[in-house]
XYZ file of C-alpha atoms in Angstrom:
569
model
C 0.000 0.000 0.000
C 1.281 3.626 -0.907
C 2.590 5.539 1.644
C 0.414 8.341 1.169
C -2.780 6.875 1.059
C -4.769 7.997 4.106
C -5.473 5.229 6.458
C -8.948 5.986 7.239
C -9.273 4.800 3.706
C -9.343 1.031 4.831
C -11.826 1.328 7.193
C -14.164 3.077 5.070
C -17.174 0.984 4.598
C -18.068 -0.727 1.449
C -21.398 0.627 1.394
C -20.026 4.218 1.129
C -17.255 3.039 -1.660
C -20.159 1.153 -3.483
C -22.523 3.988 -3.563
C -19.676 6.248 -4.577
C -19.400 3.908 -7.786
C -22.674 4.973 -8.835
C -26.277 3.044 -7.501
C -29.657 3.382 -9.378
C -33.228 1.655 -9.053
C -32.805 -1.266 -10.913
C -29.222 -2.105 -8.143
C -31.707 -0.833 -5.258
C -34.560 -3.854 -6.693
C -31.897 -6.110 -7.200
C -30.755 -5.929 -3.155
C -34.251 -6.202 -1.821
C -35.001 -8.799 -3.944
C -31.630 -10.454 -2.571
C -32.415 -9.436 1.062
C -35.815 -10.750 1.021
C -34.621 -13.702 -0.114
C -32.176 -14.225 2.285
C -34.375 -13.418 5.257
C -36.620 -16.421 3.989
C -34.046 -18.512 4.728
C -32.527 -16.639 7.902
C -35.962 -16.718 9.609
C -36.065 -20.464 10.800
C -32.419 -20.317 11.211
C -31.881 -17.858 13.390
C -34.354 -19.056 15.738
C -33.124 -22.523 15.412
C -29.782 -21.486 16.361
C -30.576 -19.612 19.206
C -32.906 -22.806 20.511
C -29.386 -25.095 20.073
C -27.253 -22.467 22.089
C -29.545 -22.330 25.281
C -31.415 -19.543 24.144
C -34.686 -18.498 23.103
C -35.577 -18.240 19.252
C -36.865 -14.228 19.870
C -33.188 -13.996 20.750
C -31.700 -15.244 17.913
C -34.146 -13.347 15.541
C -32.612 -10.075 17.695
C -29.503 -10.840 16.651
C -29.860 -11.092 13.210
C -31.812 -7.920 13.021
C -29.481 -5.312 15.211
C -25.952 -7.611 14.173
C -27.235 -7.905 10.684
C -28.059 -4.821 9.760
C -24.747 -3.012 11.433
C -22.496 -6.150 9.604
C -24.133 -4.753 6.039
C -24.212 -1.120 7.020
C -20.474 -0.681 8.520
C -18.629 -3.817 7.027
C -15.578 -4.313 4.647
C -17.472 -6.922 2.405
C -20.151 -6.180 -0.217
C -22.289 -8.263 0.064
C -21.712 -10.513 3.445
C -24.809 -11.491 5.629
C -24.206 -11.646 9.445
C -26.141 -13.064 12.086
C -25.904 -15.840 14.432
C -24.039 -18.975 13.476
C -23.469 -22.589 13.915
C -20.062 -22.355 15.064
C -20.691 -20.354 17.895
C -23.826 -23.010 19.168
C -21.053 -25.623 21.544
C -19.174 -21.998 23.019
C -22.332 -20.094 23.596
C -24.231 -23.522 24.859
C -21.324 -23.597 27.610
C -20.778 -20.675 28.645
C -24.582 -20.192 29.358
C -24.325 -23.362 30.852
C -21.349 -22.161 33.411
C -21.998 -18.531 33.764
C -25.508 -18.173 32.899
C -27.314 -15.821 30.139
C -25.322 -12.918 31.831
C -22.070 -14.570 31.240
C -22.721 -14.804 27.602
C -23.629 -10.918 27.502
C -20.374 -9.799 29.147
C -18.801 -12.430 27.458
C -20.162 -11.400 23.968
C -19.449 -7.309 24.766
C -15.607 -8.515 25.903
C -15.436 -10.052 22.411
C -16.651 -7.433 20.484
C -13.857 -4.949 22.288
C -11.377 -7.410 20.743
C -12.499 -7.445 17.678
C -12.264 -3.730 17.142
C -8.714 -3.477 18.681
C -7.832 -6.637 16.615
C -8.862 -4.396 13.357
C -7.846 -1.203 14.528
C -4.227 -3.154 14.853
C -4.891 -4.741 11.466
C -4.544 -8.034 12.445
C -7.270 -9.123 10.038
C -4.592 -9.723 7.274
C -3.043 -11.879 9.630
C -6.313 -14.190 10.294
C -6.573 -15.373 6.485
C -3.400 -17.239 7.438
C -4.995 -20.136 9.263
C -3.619 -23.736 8.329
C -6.729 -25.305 6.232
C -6.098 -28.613 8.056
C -6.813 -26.381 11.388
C -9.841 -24.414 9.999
C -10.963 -27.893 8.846
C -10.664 -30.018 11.648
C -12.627 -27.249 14.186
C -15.275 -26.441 11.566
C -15.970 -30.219 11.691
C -16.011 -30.464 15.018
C -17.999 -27.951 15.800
C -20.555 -30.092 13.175
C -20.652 -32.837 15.787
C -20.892 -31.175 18.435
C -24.415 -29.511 16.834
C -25.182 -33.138 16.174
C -24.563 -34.010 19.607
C -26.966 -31.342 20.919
C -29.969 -32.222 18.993
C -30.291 -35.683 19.992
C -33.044 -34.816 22.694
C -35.429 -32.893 20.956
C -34.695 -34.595 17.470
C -36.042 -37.995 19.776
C -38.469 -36.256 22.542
C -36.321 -36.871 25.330
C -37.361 -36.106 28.617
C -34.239 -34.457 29.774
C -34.243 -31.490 32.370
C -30.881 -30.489 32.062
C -28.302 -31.226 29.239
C -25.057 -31.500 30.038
C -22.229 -29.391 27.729
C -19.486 -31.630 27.990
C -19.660 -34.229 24.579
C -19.290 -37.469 26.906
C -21.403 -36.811 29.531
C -24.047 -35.430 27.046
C -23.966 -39.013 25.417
C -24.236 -40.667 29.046
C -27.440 -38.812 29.319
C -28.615 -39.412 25.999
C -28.222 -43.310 27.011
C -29.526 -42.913 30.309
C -33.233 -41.889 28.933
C -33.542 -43.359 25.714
C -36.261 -44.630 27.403
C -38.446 -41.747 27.365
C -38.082 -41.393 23.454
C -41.366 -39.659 21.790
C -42.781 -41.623 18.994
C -44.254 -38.600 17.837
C -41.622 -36.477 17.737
C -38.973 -38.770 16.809
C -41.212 -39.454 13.210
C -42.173 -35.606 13.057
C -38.046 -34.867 13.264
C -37.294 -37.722 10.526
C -40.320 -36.758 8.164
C -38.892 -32.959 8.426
C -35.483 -34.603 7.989
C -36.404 -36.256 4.508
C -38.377 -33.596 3.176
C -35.289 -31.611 3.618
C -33.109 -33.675 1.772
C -35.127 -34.472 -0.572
C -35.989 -30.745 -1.819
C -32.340 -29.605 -1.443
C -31.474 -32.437 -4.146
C -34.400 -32.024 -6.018
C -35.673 -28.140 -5.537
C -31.960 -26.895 -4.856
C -33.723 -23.472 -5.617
C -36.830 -23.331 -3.383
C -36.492 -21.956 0.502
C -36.311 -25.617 1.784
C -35.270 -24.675 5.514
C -38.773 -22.543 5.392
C -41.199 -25.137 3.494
C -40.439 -27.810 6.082
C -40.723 -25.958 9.041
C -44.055 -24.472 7.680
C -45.370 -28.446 6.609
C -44.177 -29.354 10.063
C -46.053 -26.682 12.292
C -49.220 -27.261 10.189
C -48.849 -31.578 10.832
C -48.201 -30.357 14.611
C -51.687 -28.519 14.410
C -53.643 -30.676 12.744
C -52.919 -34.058 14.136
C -52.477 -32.815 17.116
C -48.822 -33.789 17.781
C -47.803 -34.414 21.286
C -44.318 -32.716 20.897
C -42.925 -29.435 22.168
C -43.331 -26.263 20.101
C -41.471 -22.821 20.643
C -44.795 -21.197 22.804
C -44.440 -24.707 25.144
C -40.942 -24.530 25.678
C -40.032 -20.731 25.553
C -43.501 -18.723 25.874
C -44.320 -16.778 23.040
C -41.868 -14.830 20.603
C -42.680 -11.259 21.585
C -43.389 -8.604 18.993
C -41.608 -5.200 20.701
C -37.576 -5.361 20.365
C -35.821 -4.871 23.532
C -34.093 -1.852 24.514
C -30.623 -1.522 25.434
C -28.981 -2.005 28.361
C -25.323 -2.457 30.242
C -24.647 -5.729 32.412
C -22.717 -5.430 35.904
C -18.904 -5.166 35.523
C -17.180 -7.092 37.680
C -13.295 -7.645 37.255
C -13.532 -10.925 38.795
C -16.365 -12.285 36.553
C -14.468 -10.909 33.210
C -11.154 -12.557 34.495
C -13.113 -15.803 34.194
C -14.788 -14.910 31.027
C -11.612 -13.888 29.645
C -11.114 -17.546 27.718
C -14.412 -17.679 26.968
C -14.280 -13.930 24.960
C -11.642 -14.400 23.517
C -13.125 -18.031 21.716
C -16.102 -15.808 20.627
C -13.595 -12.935 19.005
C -10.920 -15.381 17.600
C -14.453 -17.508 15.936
C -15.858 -14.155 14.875
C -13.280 -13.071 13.405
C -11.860 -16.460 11.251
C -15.777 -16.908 10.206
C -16.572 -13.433 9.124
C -13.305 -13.322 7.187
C -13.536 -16.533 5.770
C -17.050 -15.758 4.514
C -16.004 -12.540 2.939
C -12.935 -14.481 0.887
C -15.710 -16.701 -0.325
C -18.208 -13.841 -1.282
C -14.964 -12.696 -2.630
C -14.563 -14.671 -4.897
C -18.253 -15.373 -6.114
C -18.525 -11.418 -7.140
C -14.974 -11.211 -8.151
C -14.596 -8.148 -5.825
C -12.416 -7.721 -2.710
C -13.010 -7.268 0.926
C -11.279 -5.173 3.894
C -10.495 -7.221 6.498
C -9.952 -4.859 9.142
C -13.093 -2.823 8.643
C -14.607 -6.020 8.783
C -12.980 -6.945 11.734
C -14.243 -3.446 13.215
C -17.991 -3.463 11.916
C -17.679 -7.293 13.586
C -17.113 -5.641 16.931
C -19.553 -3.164 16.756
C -22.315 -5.453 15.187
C -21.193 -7.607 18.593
C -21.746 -5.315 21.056
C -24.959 -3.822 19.911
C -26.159 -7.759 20.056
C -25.458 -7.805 23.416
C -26.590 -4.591 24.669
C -30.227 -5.903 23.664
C -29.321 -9.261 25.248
C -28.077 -10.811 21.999
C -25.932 -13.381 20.711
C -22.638 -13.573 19.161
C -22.881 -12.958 15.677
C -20.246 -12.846 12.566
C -20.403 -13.216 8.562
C -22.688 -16.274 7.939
C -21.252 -18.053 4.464
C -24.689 -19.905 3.578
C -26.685 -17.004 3.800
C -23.822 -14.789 2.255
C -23.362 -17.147 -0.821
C -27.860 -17.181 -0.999
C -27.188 -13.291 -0.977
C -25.045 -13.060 -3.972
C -27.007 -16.024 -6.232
C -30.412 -13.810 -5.528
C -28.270 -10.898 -7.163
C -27.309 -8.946 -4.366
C -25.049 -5.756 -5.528
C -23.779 -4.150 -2.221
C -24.646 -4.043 1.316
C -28.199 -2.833 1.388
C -29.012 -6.516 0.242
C -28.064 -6.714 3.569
C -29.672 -4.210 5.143
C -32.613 -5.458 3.655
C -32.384 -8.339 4.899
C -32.561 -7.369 8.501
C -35.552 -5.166 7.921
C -37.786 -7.609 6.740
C -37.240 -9.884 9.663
C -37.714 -6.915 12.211
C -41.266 -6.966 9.899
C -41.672 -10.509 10.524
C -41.206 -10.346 14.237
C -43.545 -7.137 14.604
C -46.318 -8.466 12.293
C -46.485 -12.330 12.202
C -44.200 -13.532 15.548
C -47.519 -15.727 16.264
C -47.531 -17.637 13.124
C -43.782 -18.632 14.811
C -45.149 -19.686 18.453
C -46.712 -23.314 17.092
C -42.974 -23.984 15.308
C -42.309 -27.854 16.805
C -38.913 -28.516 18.459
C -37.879 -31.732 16.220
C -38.678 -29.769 13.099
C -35.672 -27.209 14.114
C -33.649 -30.172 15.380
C -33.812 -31.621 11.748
C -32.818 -28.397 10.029
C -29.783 -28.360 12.328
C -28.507 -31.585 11.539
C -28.697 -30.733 7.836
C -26.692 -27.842 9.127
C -24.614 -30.109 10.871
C -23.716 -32.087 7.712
C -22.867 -28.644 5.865
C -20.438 -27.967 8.427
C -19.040 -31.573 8.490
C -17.100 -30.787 4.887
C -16.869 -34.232 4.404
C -15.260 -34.081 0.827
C -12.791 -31.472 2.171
C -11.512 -34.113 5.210
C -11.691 -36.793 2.015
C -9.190 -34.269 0.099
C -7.255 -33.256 3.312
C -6.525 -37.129 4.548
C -4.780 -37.694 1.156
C -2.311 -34.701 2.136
C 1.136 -35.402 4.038
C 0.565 -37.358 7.366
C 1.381 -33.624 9.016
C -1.405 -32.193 7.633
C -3.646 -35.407 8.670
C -2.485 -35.388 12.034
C -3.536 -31.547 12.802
C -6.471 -32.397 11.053
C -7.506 -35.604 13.034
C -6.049 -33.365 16.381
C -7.772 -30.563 15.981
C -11.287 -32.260 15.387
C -10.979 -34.494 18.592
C -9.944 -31.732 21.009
C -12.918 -29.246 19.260
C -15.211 -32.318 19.915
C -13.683 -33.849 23.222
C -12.286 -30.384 24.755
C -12.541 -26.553 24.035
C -13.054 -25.236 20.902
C -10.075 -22.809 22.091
C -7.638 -25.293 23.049
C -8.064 -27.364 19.873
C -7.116 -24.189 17.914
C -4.071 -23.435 19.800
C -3.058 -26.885 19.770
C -3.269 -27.093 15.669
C -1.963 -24.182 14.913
C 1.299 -25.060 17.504
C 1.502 -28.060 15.266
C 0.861 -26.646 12.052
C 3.937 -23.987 12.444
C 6.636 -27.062 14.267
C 5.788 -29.216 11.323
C 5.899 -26.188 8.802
C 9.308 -25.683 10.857
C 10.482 -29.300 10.171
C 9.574 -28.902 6.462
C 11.610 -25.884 6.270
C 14.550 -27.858 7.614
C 14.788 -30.318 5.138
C 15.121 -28.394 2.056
C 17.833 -26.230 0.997
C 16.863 -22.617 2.257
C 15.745 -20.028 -0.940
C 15.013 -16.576 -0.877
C 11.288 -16.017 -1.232
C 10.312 -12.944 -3.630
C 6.603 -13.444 -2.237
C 5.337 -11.071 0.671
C 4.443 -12.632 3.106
C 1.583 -10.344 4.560
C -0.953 -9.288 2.112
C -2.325 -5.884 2.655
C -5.901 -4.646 2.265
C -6.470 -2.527 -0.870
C -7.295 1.485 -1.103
C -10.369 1.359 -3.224
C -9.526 5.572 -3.275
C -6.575 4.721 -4.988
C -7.326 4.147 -8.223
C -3.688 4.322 -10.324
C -3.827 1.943 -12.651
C -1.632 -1.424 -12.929
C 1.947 -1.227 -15.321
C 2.046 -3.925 -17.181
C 4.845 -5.923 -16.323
C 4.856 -8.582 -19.359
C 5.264 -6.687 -22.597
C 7.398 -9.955 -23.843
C 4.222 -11.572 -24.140
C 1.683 -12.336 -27.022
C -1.539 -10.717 -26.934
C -3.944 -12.884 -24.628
C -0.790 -14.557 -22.858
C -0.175 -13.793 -19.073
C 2.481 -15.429 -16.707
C 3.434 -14.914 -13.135
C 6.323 -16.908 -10.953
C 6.085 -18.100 -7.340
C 9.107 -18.470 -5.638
C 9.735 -19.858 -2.484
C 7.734 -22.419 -0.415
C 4.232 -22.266 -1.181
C 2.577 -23.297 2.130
C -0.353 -22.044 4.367
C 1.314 -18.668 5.239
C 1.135 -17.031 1.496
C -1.070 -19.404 -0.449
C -4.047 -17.648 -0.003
C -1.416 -15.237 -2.210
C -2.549 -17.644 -5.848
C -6.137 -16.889 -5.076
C -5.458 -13.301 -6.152
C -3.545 -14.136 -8.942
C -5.942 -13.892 -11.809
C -7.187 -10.308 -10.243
C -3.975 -8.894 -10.937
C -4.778 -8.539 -14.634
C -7.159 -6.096 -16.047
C -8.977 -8.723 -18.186
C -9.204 -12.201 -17.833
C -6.492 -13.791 -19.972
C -6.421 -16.457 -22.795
C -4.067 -18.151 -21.693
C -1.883 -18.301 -18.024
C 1.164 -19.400 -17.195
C 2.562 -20.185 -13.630
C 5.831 -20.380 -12.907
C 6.549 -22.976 -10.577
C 10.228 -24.064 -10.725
C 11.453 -22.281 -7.916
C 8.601 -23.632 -5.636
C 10.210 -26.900 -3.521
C 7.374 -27.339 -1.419
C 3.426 -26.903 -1.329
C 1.629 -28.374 1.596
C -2.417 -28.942 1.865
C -3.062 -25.016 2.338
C -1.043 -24.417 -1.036
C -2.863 -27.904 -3.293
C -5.929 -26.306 -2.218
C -5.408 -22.850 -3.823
C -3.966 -24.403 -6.881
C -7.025 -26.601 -6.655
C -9.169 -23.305 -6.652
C -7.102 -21.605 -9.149
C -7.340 -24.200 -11.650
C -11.262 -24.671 -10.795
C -11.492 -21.050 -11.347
C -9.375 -21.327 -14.946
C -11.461 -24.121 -16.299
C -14.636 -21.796 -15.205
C -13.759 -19.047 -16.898
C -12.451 -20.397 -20.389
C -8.119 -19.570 -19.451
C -5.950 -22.109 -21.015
C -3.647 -22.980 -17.630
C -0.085 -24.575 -18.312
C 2.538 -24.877 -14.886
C 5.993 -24.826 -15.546
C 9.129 -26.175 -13.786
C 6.749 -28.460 -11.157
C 9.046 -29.609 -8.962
C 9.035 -33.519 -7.276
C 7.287 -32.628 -4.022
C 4.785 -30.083 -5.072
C 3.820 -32.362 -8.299
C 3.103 -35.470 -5.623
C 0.966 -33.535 -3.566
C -1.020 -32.002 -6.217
C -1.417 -35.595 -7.562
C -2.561 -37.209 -3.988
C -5.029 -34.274 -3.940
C -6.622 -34.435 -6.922
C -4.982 -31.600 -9.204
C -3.464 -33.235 -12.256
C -2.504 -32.623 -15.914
C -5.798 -32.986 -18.187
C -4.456 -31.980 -21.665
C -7.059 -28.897 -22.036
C -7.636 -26.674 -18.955
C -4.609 -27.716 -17.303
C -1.557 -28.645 -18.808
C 2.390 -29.190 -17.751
C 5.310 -28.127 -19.575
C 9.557 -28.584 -18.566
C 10.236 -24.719 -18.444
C 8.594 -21.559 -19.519
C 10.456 -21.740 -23.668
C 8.275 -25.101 -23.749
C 5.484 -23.516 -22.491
C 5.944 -21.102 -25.413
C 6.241 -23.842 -27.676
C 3.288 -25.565 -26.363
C 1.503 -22.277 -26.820
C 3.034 -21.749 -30.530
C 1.869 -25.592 -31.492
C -1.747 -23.858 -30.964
C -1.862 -20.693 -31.968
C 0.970 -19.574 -34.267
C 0.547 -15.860 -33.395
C 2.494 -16.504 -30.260
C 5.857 -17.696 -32.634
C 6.982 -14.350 -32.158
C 7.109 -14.443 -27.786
C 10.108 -14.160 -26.217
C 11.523 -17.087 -24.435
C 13.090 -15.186 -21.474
């Protein structure tokens, strides 16, 4: 970044930046067509995620309305949707259970201080550097754990209080399987298959919203013996609570400390993580700080009204872009028209039944499991598998907190033995990426005038591992138009680890997308095994592999003989 640009600059939200790009009525119908879209399927959700924390479903539909609205309005991303979340469901359900509902509010305000200083520091560069195998192994632990949870109202259970440690939640399960509730059990599993069966064959239709409307009118008119959300919680109330500041108390924060800090550090690696995906589905860019910022402000509001923890939610942000959504009043939108739904038609929500949100969680559950992304990941080096298998037992077993700290620990001594073993280059690749002035608008030099016309290369030198490979994902952005053909330069590149296959796995994904001819040159032993083992090989059209960049040329000049005339150097 230019010295001279103005750092305010970075933390300027994207909603001023996209207005300032020019926004008309047909953009403006476009974003509430996205955000009423999107609050379709955020409705059930958000209540159903509140129910698995501990909380009440009036709570979670707070949430996404105050943290929603201030993630859109403030944020660094165009067109991420925040709310509440499945990952924060096992750290929310346990605190609650250990400090109570005023725990999770101090909690939840300590959090959202960190995530301010963490982007006023710009450390939200340095979050996009997580180890996939890490990211991974939590994200599908976290799945089990919302498994685990939903066991008693999926089956009826008659259990007073639920235990929020994984083992002794499973010893109660056991302990009154006895009590199951036919009813319930085959109004859970009927919800269960109509879900499945209209996201494989209605992928389009609001399938979280159909089933929990079929399942609350079955509840009403056979007269289902199974808990509904006015039974079990009282009825969703219709005015939106004011705000209002919890007792400090030193001592209690010192013991929330761990517990605030799980909520940031999750809030932080989700919201980001959802804006690199949105990213990349509107080929635009996010600001990870002023995400990190809006984050911590969307936070606190939540839980000055009694809220939950909220962050960038990548379902409803990638439902958000594929209804067209063009900048953050999508967003915005969003949040309005479930405030709507709360003030007009909370009743309608009061007969919801219990097992029906059970069964949308599972499928939520199975989303977050990332099953073909563990298949990928256990054909990577037996490093990568073991903070992968590591990191999913201690996020199941332990604390989501300490199974972090323990992969990442491993990830860097295992990234340090790597480093040991090879002979030691000089990298030319930064490695910390910074956050782009979108007031700056100087255009790129062109850096490849050797080239033919529709012919773009670039060169990666040095070790291409978890640290910097998020680096190849902005590869293709670098050029004003998409080229014909790309060339990367590979030769000086001795080792690529699961991080690194799986941006080369997105690069090429992205190449064979978008019509670009992709030949690598100079892949050494070790990277050219692990690309193998992972899936990424040679197919003769998009992706091809050539001995150095002159037979690249020739490869090139084979095809297309107005490239005879490139220069081999």
């Amino acid at each position: 970044m230019p010295k001279q640009v103005p750092v305010w600059h970075l933390y300027v939200p994207k909603l001023v930046t996209t207005l300032r790009q020019g926004y008309g009525l047909d953009d403006l119908r476009s974003d509430l067509i996205a955000g009423l879209t999107v609050s379709i399927v955020a409705l059930p959700l958000s209540m159903a995620l509140a129910i698995a924390s501990g909380a009440s479903p009036a709570i979670g539909l707070h949430t996404a309305i105050i943290a929603g609205f201030l993630i859109s309005l403030l944020g660094g991303s165009r067109v991420q949707i925040g709310g509440p979340t499945a990952a924060f469901i096992p750290v929310v359900f346990g605190v609650i259970a250990t400090y109570g509902y005023d725990g999770l509010v101090m909690a939840t305000l300590m959090a959202a201080v960190m995530l301010i200083l963490a982007g006023l520091m710009r450390l939200g560069t340095m979050v996009r550097y997580m180890p996939q195998p890490v990211i991974t192994g939590f994200t599908a632990g976290i799945g089990v754990s919302i498994f685990s949870s939903q066991i008693k109202d999926l089956f009826g259970l008659d259990i007073a209080t639920l235990p929020a440690e994984f083992f002794a939640r499973w010893e109660t399960y056991f302990a009154h399987f006895d009590s199951i509730n036919p009813a319930a059990a085959g109004l859970a599993f009927g919800t269960l298959a109509l879900l499945i069966a209209l996201r494989r064959y209605r992928p389009k239709w609001p399938a979280f919203l159909i089933a929990v409307v079929l399942a609350t009118l079955a509840t009403l008119l056979l007269k289902l013996p199974v808990e509904t959300i006015v039974s079990h919680f009282g009825p969703i109330p219709r005015e939106f609570p004011l705000p209002h500041l919890p007792t400090f108390d030193l001592a209690r924060m010192r013991e929330l400390l761990p517990s605030a800090f799980t909520i940031a550090f999750l809030g932080g690696v989700e919201s980001l993580l959802s804006a690199v995906v949105s990213d990349g589905m509107i080929d635009g860019r996010h600001r990870s700080n002023c995400e990190l910022v809006a984050q911590g402000v969307a936070n606190g509001a939540s839980a000055l009204i009694g809220g939950l923890p909220a962050t960038g939610a990548i379902v409803r942000t990638a439902t958000n872009v594929r209804a067209g959504a063009r900048s953050p009043i999508a967003g915005m939108a969003h949040a309005v028209f479930i405030l709507i739904f709360v003030v007009i038609a909370a009743p309608l929500a009061n007969q919801v039944p219990l097992p029906a949100m059970a069964a949308l969680l599972l499928i939520v559950a199975w989303n977050m499991s990332e099953i073909e992304r563990i298949r990928q990941l256990m054909r990577s080096p037996v490093g990568d598998r073991m903070v992968l298998i590591v990191t999913f037992i201690l996020t199941v077993t332990v604390d989501l907190t300490v199974a972090v700290e323990v992969g990442v620990v491993l990830a860097a001594f295992l990234f340090m033995y790597r480093m040991s073993e090879i002979v030691a280059l000089e990298s030319h690749v930064d490695l910390v990426e910074r956050d782009v002035d979108d007031f700056n608008t100087a255009p790129r030099t062109d850096q490849r005038p050797s080239l033919p016309e529709g012919v773009e290369a670039y060169r990666v030198s040095g070790p291409l591992f978890f640290a910097v490979a998020n680096r190849i994902d902005d590869v293709l952005r670098a050029f004003g138009r998409p080229p014909r053909v790309f060339i990367l330069r590979l030769r000086q590149v001795p080792m690529i680890d699961a991080s690194g296959a799986t941006a080369i796995g997105n690069l090429v994904a992205r190449c064979r997308r978008d019509g670009i001819a992709l030949i690598f040159t100079g892949l050494q032993p070790q990277p050219a095994r692990i690309l193998s083992d992972m899936g990424v090989v040679a197919d003769g059209t998009t992706l091809r592999y050539a001995e150095d960049f002159a037979h690249a040329l020739s490869m090139l000049a084979e095809a297309d003989p107005q490239t005879t005339q490139a220069s081999a150097s």
